[in-house]
Coordinates of N, CA and C in Angstrom, one line a residue:
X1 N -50.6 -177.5 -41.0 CA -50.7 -176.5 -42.0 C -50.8 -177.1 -43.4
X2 N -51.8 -176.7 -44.3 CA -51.6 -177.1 -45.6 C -50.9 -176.3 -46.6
X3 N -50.5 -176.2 -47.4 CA -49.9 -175.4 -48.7 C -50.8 -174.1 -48.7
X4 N -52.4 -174.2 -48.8 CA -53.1 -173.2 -48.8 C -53.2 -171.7 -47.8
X5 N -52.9 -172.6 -46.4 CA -53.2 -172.0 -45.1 C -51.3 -171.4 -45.2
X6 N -50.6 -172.4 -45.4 CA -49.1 -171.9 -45.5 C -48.7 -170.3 -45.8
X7 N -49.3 -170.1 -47.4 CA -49.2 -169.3 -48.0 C -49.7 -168.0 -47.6
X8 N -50.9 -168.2 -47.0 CA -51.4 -167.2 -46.3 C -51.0 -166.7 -45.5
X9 N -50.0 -167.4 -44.3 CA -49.3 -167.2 -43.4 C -47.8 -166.1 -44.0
X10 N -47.7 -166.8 -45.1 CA -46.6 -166.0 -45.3 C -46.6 -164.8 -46.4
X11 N -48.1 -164.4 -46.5 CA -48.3 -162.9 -47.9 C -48.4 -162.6 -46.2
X12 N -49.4 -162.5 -45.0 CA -49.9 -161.9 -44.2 C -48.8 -161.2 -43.2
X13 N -47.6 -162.3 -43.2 CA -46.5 -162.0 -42.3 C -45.8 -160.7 -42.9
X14 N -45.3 -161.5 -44.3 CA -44.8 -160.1 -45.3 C -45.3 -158.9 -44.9
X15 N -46.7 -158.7 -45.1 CA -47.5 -157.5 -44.6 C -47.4 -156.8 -43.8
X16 N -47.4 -157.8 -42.8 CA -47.0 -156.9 -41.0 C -45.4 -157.0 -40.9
X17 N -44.6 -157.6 -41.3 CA -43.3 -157.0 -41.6 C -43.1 -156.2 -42.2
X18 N -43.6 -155.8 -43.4 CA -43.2 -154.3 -44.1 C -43.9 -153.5 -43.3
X19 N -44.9 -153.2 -42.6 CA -45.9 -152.5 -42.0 C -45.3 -151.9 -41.0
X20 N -44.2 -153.1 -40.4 CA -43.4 -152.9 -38.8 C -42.3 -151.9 -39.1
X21 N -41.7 -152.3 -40.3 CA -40.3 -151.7 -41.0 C -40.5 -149.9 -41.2
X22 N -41.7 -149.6 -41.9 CA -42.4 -148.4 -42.2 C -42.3 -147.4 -41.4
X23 N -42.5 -147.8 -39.3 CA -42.8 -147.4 -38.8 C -41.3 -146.4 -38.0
X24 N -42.0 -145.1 -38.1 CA -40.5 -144.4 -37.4 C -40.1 -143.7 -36.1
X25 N -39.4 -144.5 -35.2 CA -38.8 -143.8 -34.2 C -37.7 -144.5 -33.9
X26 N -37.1 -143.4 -33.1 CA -35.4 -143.2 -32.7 C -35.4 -144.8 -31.9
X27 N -36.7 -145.1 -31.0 CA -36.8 -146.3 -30.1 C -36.1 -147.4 -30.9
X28 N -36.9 -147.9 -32.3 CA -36.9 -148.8 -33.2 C -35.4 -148.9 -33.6
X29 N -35.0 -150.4 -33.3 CA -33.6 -150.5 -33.5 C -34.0 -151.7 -35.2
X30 N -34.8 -152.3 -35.0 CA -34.5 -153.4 -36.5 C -36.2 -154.3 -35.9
X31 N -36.1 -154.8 -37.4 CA -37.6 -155.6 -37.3 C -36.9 -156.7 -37.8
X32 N -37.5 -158.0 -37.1 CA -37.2 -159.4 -37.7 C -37.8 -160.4 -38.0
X33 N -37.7 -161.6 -38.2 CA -38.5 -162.4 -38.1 C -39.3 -162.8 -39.4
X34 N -39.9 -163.9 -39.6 CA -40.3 -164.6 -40.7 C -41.6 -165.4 -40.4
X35 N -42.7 -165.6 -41.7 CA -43.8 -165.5 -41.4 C -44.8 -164.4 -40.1
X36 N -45.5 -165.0 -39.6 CA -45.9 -164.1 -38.3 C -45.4 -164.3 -37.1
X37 N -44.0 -164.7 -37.1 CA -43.2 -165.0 -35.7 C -42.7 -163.6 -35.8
X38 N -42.6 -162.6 -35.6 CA -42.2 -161.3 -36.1 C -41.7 -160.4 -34.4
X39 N -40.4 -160.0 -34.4 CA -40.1 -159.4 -33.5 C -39.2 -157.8 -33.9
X40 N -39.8 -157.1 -33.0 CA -39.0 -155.1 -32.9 C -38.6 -155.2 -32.0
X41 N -37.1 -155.0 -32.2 CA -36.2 -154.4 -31.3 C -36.0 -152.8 -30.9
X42 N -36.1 -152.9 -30.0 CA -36.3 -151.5 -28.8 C -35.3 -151.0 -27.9
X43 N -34.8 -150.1 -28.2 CA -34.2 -149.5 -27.3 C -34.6 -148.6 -26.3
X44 N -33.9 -149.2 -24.7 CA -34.4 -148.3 -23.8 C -36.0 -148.3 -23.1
X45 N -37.3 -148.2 -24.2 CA -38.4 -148.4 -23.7 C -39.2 -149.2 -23.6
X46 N -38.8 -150.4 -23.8 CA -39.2 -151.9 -24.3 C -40.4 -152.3 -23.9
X47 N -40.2 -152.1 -22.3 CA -41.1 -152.3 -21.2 C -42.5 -151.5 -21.2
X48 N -42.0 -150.3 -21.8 CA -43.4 -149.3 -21.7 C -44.1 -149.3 -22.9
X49 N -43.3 -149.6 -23.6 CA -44.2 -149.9 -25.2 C -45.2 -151.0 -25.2
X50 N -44.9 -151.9 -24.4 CA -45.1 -153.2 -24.3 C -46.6 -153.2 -22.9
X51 N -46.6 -152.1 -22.4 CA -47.0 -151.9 -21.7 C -48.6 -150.8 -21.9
X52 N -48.1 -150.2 -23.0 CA -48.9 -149.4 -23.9 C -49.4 -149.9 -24.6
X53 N -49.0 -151.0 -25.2 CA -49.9 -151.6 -26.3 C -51.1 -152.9 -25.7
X54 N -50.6 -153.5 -24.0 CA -51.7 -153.8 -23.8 C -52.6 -153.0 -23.6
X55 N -52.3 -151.6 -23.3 CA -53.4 -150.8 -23.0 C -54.7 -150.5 -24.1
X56 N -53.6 -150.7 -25.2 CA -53.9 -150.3 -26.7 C -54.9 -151.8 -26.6
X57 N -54.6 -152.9 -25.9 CA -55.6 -154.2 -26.3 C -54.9 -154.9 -27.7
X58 N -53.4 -154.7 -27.7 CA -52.3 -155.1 -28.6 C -52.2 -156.3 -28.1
X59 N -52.3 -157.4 -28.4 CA -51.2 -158.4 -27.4 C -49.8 -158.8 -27.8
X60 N -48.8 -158.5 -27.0 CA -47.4 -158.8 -27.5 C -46.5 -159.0 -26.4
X61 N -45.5 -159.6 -26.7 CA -44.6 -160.4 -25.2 C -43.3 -159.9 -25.4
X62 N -42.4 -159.7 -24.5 CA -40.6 -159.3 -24.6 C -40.3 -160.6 -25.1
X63 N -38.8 -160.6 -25.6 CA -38.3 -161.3 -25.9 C -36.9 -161.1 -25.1
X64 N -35.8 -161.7 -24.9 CA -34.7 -161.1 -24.3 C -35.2 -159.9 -23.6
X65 N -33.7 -159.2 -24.0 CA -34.0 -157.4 -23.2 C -34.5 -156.5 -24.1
X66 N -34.9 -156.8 -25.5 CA -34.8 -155.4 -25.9 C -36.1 -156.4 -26.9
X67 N -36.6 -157.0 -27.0 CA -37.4 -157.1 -28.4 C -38.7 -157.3 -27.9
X68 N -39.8 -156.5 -28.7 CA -40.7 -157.0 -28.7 C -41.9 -158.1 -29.8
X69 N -42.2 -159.3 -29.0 CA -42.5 -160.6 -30.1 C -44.3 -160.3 -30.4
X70 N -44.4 -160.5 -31.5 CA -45.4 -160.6 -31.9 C -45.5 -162.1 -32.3
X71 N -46.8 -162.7 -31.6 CA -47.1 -164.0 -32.5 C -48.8 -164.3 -32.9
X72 N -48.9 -163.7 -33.8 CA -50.3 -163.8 -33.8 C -51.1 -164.4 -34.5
X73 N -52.1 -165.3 -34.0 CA -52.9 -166.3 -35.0 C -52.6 -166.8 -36.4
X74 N -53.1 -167.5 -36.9 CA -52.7 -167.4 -38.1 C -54.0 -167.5 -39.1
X75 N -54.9 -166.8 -38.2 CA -56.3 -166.5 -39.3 C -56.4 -164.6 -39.1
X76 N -55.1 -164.0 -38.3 CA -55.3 -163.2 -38.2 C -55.4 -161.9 -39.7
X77 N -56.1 -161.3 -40.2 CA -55.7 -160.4 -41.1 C -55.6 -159.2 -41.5
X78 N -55.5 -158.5 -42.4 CA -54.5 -157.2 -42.8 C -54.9 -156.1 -41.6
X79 N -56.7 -156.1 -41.6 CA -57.2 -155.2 -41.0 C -56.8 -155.0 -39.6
X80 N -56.5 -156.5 -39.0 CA -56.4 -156.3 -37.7 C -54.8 -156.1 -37.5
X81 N -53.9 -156.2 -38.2 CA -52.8 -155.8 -38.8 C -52.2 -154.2 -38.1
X82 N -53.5 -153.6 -39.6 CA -53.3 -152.5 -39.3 C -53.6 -151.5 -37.8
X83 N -54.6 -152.2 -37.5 CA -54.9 -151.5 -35.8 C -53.7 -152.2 -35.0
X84 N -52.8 -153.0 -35.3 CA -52.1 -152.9 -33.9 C -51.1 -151.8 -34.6
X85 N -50.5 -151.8 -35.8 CA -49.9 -150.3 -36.3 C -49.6 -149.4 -36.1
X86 N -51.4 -148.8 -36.1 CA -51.3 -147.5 -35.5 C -51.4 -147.3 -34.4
X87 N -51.8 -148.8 -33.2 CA -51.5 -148.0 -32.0 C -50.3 -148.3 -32.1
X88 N -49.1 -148.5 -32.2 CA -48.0 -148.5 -32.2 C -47.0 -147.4 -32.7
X89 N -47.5 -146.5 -33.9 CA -47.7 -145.3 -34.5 C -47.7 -144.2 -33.3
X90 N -48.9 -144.6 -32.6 CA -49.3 -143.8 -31.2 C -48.4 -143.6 -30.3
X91 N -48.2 -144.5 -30.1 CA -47.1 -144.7 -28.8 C -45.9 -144.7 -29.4
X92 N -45.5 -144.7 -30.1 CA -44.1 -144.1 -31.0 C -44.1 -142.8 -30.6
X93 N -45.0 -142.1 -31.9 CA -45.3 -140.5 -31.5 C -45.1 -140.0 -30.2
X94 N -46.2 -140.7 -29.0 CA -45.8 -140.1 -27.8 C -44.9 -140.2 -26.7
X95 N -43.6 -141.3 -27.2 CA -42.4 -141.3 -26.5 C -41.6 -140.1 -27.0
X96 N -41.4 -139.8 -28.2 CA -40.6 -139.1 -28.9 C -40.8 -137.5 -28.4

């Protein structure tokens, strides 16, 4: 990684961390994580969120019992950001 590519990693991570934070349901226990190593913790439906968002064409893996990890590229950007979002938005909404 250089200084240039660094930096990018970490406005882009910021992004999808506040983006993750924003997002509202009763499921959502805390968002964590630094740069794009970024994980949500989940209560109760871990499995099926995780299960819905490959449907969604999300890619994302469990962590322990309850978190779900995002690790994504590091040329990944805002736009594609926002589409895992709002399917996540989705499937919030329709557990609730």
């Amino acid at each position: 990684l250089d200084e240039k590519r660094l930096g990018y990693v970490k406005n882009v991570g910021a992004y999808f961390k506040a983006q993750l934070s924003l997002l509202q349901s009763i499921y959502i226990v805390e968002v964590r994580g630094i740069g794009l190593m970024l994980g949500l913790a989940i209560k109760d439906k871990r499995n099926q969120v995780l299960k819905l968002l490959q449907e969604a064409h999300v890619l994302a893996i469990p962590s322990g019992d309850d978190v779900i990890r995002f690790l994504p590229p590091y040329i990944i950007e805002k736009e594609q950001i926002d589409i895992a979002i709002k399917a996540l938005q989705k499937i919030f909404k329709g557990l609730s």
